[in-house]
Amino acid sequence: AQSVTQPDIHITVSEGASLELRCNYSYGATPYLFWYVQSPGQGLQLLLKYFSGDTLVQGIKGFEAEFKRSQSSFNLRKPSVHWSDAAEYFCAVVLNDYKLSFGAGTTVTVRA
Amino acid sequence: NAGVMQNPRHLVRRRGQEARLRCSPMKGHSHVYWYRQLPEEGLKFMVYLQKENIIDESGMPKERFSAEFPKEGPSILRIQQVVRGDSAAYFCASSPTATGEKLFFGSGTQLSVL
């Protein structure tokens, strides 16, 4: 079965510093790949997604992610974080059907 | 165009009671999905419904849980005889298509079982 791994449970970053969140998946084929953000008490908001084509994907709120087939990774990055980026981030995949398989999430704390 | 609406936002039940969670999909969306988020875990797929049909309930516990999406009205996730282990956030998502790339999530219902 496919799986999604987010190795970092919690990351603390200073405001203005860069952020990178890791995501690895295990599956032979290339799935649809997503990053979602969940602010406290809120639902999930889609940041970006990758289906095919250019492996560097731009999303909302200044986020980007790069798909690397050789590493089965889809890491999320932001060059300069803002305090409002403090949230939980989920990587997810859809394979050949409609089910999203989510990683366990990475909680991002932003310090002043 | 309102987003996916879930209510209530918070639901408290005592063990043995029934919980009903409602989800109104976005306008024009006929595909509804329910996910459960347990503490410290990611979301897990529960069930996929189209109007009046359950397409895939492979993620639903075999007992006490049921879901429906009637021709008129919201989708309902029903949990009978709740237990403490049912405490979780339940998220609904809707989509205009049968594939998973255009999901929109609601804000969730936090179920607490005392």
Short mmCIF file of C-alpha atoms in Angstrom, two decimals:
data_model
loop_
_atom_site.label_atom_id
_atom_site.label_comp_id
_atom_site.label_asym_id
_atom_site.label_seq_id
_atom_site.Cartn_x
_atom_site.Cartn_y
_atom_site.Cartn_z
CA ALA A 1 0.00 0.00 0.00
CA GLN A 2 1.11 3.51 -0.64
CA SER A 3 2.28 5.62 2.27
CA VAL A 4 3.21 9.19 2.91
CA THR A 5 5.94 10.06 5.37
CA GLN A 6 6.60 13.41 6.92
CA PRO A 7 9.78 12.83 8.93
CA ASP A 8 9.57 16.03 10.95
CA ILE A 9 6.85 16.15 13.57
CA HIS A 10 7.63 19.67 14.71
CA ILE A 11 9.77 22.46 13.26
CA THR A 12 10.54 25.80 14.87
CA VAL A 13 11.73 28.59 12.64
CA SER A 14 12.44 32.28 13.17
CA GLU A 15 10.29 34.83 11.40
CA GLY A 16 11.98 35.79 8.15
CA ALA A 17 13.98 32.59 7.95
CA SER A 18 13.49 29.96 5.28
CA LEU A 19 11.38 26.86 5.80
CA GLU A 20 11.52 23.43 4.26
CA LEU A 21 9.11 20.62 5.10
CA ARG A 22 9.91 17.13 3.94
CA CYS A 23 7.54 14.65 2.37
CA ASN A 24 8.30 11.21 0.96
CA TYR A 25 5.91 8.74 -0.56
CA SER A 26 6.21 5.11 -1.40
CA TYR A 27 4.64 3.93 -4.60
CA GLY A 28 5.95 2.78 -7.95
CA ALA A 29 4.05 5.24 -10.10
CA THR A 30 3.92 9.00 -9.76
CA PRO A 31 0.86 9.99 -7.77
CA TYR A 32 -0.92 13.30 -7.59
CA LEU A 33 0.81 15.20 -4.78
CA PHE A 34 -0.60 17.86 -2.51
CA TRP A 35 0.33 20.08 0.38
CA TYR A 36 -2.36 21.31 2.72
CA VAL A 37 -2.19 23.70 5.65
CA GLN A 38 -4.38 23.54 8.71
CA SER A 39 -4.53 26.51 11.03
CA PRO A 40 -5.75 25.95 14.60
CA GLY A 41 -9.46 25.16 14.64
CA GLN A 42 -9.69 25.41 10.88
CA GLY A 43 -10.17 23.05 8.01
CA LEU A 44 -7.60 22.17 5.42
CA GLN A 45 -6.53 24.68 2.82
CA LEU A 46 -4.80 23.56 -0.32
CA LEU A 47 -1.40 25.21 -0.76
CA LEU A 48 -0.35 23.58 -4.01
CA LYS A 49 -0.51 20.39 -6.02
CA TYR A 50 1.51 18.50 -8.59
CA PHE A 51 0.06 16.31 -11.32
CA SER A 52 2.66 16.38 -14.09
CA GLY A 53 4.94 18.70 -16.00
CA ASP A 54 7.24 21.22 -14.35
CA THR A 55 8.55 19.65 -11.18
CA LEU A 56 8.72 22.96 -9.34
CA VAL A 57 5.24 24.00 -8.34
CA GLN A 58 4.21 27.41 -7.09
CA GLY A 59 1.41 27.71 -4.59
CA ILE A 60 -0.41 30.26 -2.52
CA LYS A 61 1.06 32.30 0.32
CA GLY A 62 4.53 32.23 -1.21
CA PHE A 63 5.00 28.47 -0.93
CA GLU A 64 6.57 26.24 -3.52
CA ALA A 65 7.31 22.53 -3.72
CA GLU A 66 9.62 20.44 -5.83
CA PHE A 67 8.83 16.94 -7.01
CA LYS A 68 11.89 14.70 -7.22
CA ARG A 69 11.05 11.36 -8.75
CA SER A 70 14.45 9.82 -7.94
CA GLN A 71 13.92 10.54 -4.25
CA SER A 72 10.14 10.00 -4.16
CA SER A 73 9.95 13.36 -2.46
CA PHE A 74 7.78 16.44 -2.64
CA ASN A 75 9.30 18.94 -0.22
CA LEU A 76 7.58 22.20 0.59
CA ARG A 77 9.57 25.43 0.86
CA LYS A 78 9.10 29.05 1.68
CA PRO A 79 12.00 31.52 1.46
CA SER A 80 10.87 33.78 4.30
CA VAL A 81 8.25 32.75 6.84
CA HIS A 82 5.75 35.04 8.46
CA TRP A 83 4.24 34.59 11.91
CA SER A 84 0.95 33.71 10.19
CA ASP A 85 2.60 30.62 8.70
CA ALA A 86 2.46 28.91 12.09
CA ALA A 87 0.18 25.95 11.45
CA GLU A 88 0.16 22.25 10.73
CA TYR A 89 1.15 21.14 7.27
CA PHE A 90 0.06 17.93 5.61
CA CYS A 91 1.45 16.23 2.57
CA ALA A 92 -1.00 14.00 0.71
CA VAL A 93 -1.15 11.79 -2.34
CA VAL A 94 -3.88 10.52 -4.62
CA LEU A 95 -3.04 7.55 -6.73
CA ASN A 96 -5.39 6.14 -9.32
CA ASP A 97 -8.56 6.81 -7.45
CA TYR A 98 -10.16 9.46 -5.30
CA LYS A 99 -8.71 8.73 -1.88
CA LEU A 100 -6.26 11.11 -0.33
CA SER A 101 -3.59 9.46 1.77
CA PHE A 102 -2.18 11.93 4.26
CA GLY A 103 1.07 12.11 6.14
CA ALA A 104 0.96 12.57 9.88
CA GLY A 105 1.66 16.26 9.56
CA THR A 106 4.39 18.70 10.56
CA THR A 107 3.65 21.42 13.07
CA VAL A 108 5.43 24.68 12.34
CA THR A 109 6.11 27.16 15.11
CA VAL A 110 7.34 30.64 14.19
CA ARG A 111 9.30 32.57 16.75
CA ALA A 112 9.73 36.31 16.65
CA ASN B 1 -20.11 30.60 -3.50
CA ALA B 2 -20.03 29.31 0.02
CA GLY B 3 -17.48 26.68 0.86
CA VAL B 4 -18.10 23.27 2.34
CA MET B 5 -20.21 23.78 5.44
CA GLN B 6 -20.02 21.46 8.39
CA ASN B 7 -22.06 21.60 11.54
CA PRO B 8 -21.86 21.56 14.36
CA ARG B 9 -18.29 22.76 14.83
CA HIS B 10 -18.12 21.11 18.20
CA LEU B 11 -20.21 18.21 19.46
CA VAL B 12 -20.08 16.72 22.91
CA ARG B 13 -21.67 13.36 23.58
CA ARG B 14 -21.70 10.92 26.46
CA ARG B 15 -20.78 7.32 25.88
CA GLY B 16 -23.67 5.41 24.34
CA GLN B 17 -25.30 8.43 22.72
CA GLU B 18 -25.62 9.05 19.02
CA ALA B 19 -23.66 11.65 17.08
CA ARG B 20 -24.86 13.18 13.83
CA LEU B 21 -22.45 15.24 11.79
CA ARG B 22 -23.67 17.26 8.83
CA CYS B 23 -21.92 18.34 5.69
CA SER B 24 -23.27 20.60 2.97
CA PRO B 25 -21.04 20.41 -0.10
CA MET B 26 -20.16 23.32 -2.28
CA LYS B 27 -22.73 24.29 -4.85
CA GLY B 28 -22.47 22.06 -7.89
CA HIS B 29 -20.49 19.37 -6.09
CA SER B 30 -22.07 15.94 -6.09
CA HIS B 31 -19.16 14.02 -4.58
CA VAL B 32 -18.67 13.99 -0.81
CA TYR B 33 -15.89 12.44 1.24
CA TRP B 34 -15.54 12.01 4.97
CA TYR B 35 -12.19 11.90 6.74
CA ARG B 36 -11.33 11.40 10.39
CA GLN B 37 -8.38 12.98 12.16
CA LEU B 38 -7.34 11.36 15.39
CA PRO B 39 -5.05 13.27 17.76
CA GLU B 40 -1.45 13.44 16.53
CA GLU B 41 -2.37 11.75 13.26
CA GLY B 42 -3.11 12.75 9.72
CA LEU B 43 -6.50 12.45 8.16
CA LYS B 44 -7.80 9.01 7.31
CA PHE B 45 -10.30 8.32 4.57
CA MET B 46 -13.63 6.99 5.78
CA VAL B 47 -16.24 7.05 3.03
CA TYR B 48 -17.00 8.43 -0.41
CA LEU B 49 -20.56 9.18 -1.45
CA GLN B 50 -22.37 10.51 -4.45
CA LYS B 51 -25.96 11.60 -4.36
CA GLU B 52 -27.97 8.74 -2.84
CA ASN B 53 -25.10 6.28 -3.28
CA ILE B 54 -22.25 5.03 -1.17
CA ILE B 55 -19.34 4.50 -3.54
CA ASP B 56 -16.61 3.43 -1.15
CA GLU B 57 -16.91 2.86 2.59
CA SER B 58 -13.71 0.93 2.99
CA GLY B 59 -12.45 3.31 5.66
CA MET B 60 -15.55 3.15 7.83
CA PRO B 61 -15.63 1.02 10.95
CA LYS B 62 -17.92 -1.92 10.30
CA GLU B 63 -20.17 -1.23 13.26
CA ARG B 64 -21.90 1.86 14.62
CA PHE B 65 -20.86 4.14 11.74
CA SER B 66 -23.02 4.99 8.76
CA ALA B 67 -23.15 7.72 6.16
CA GLU B 68 -25.69 9.00 3.71
CA PHE B 69 -25.98 11.68 1.08
CA PRO B 70 -29.63 12.06 0.18
CA LYS B 71 -31.00 13.59 -2.96
CA GLU B 72 -31.96 16.67 -0.98
CA GLY B 73 -30.10 18.00 2.02
CA PRO B 74 -26.68 17.55 3.51
CA SER B 75 -24.57 14.47 3.87
CA ILE B 76 -24.83 12.91 7.31
CA LEU B 77 -22.21 10.91 9.16
CA ARG B 78 -23.90 9.03 11.96
CA ILE B 79 -22.16 7.36 14.86
CA GLN B 80 -24.30 5.24 17.12
CA GLN B 81 -23.44 4.36 20.71
CA VAL B 82 -20.35 6.53 20.73
CA VAL B 83 -17.27 5.49 22.68
CA ARG B 84 -14.34 7.57 23.87
CA GLY B 85 -12.23 6.33 20.96
CA ASP B 86 -14.59 8.08 18.56
CA SER B 87 -13.36 11.44 19.84
CA ALA B 88 -11.74 13.05 16.83
CA ALA B 89 -12.10 15.76 14.24
CA TYR B 90 -14.29 14.72 11.35
CA PHE B 91 -13.76 16.51 8.07
CA CYS B 92 -15.96 16.55 5.05
CA ALA B 93 -14.74 17.38 1.57
CA SER B 94 -16.61 17.85 -1.67
CA SER B 95 -15.61 17.73 -5.28
CA PRO B 96 -17.22 18.41 -8.66
CA THR B 97 -15.58 15.30 -10.09
CA ALA B 98 -15.00 11.72 -9.11
CA THR B 99 -11.26 12.12 -8.89
CA GLY B 100 -9.43 13.52 -5.92
CA GLU B 101 -7.62 16.50 -7.35
CA LYS B 102 -10.31 19.11 -6.74
CA LEU B 103 -11.26 18.52 -3.14
CA PHE B 104 -12.46 21.34 -0.94
CA PHE B 105 -12.53 20.70 2.78
CA GLY B 106 -14.88 21.96 5.43
CA SER B 107 -13.73 23.26 8.80
CA GLY B 108 -14.55 20.01 10.50
CA THR B 109 -16.59 18.84 13.46
CA GLN B 110 -14.75 18.17 16.68
CA LEU B 111 -16.46 15.30 18.44
CA SER B 112 -15.72 14.84 22.11
CA VAL B 113 -17.06 11.80 23.90
CA LEU B 114 -17.22 12.06 27.67
#
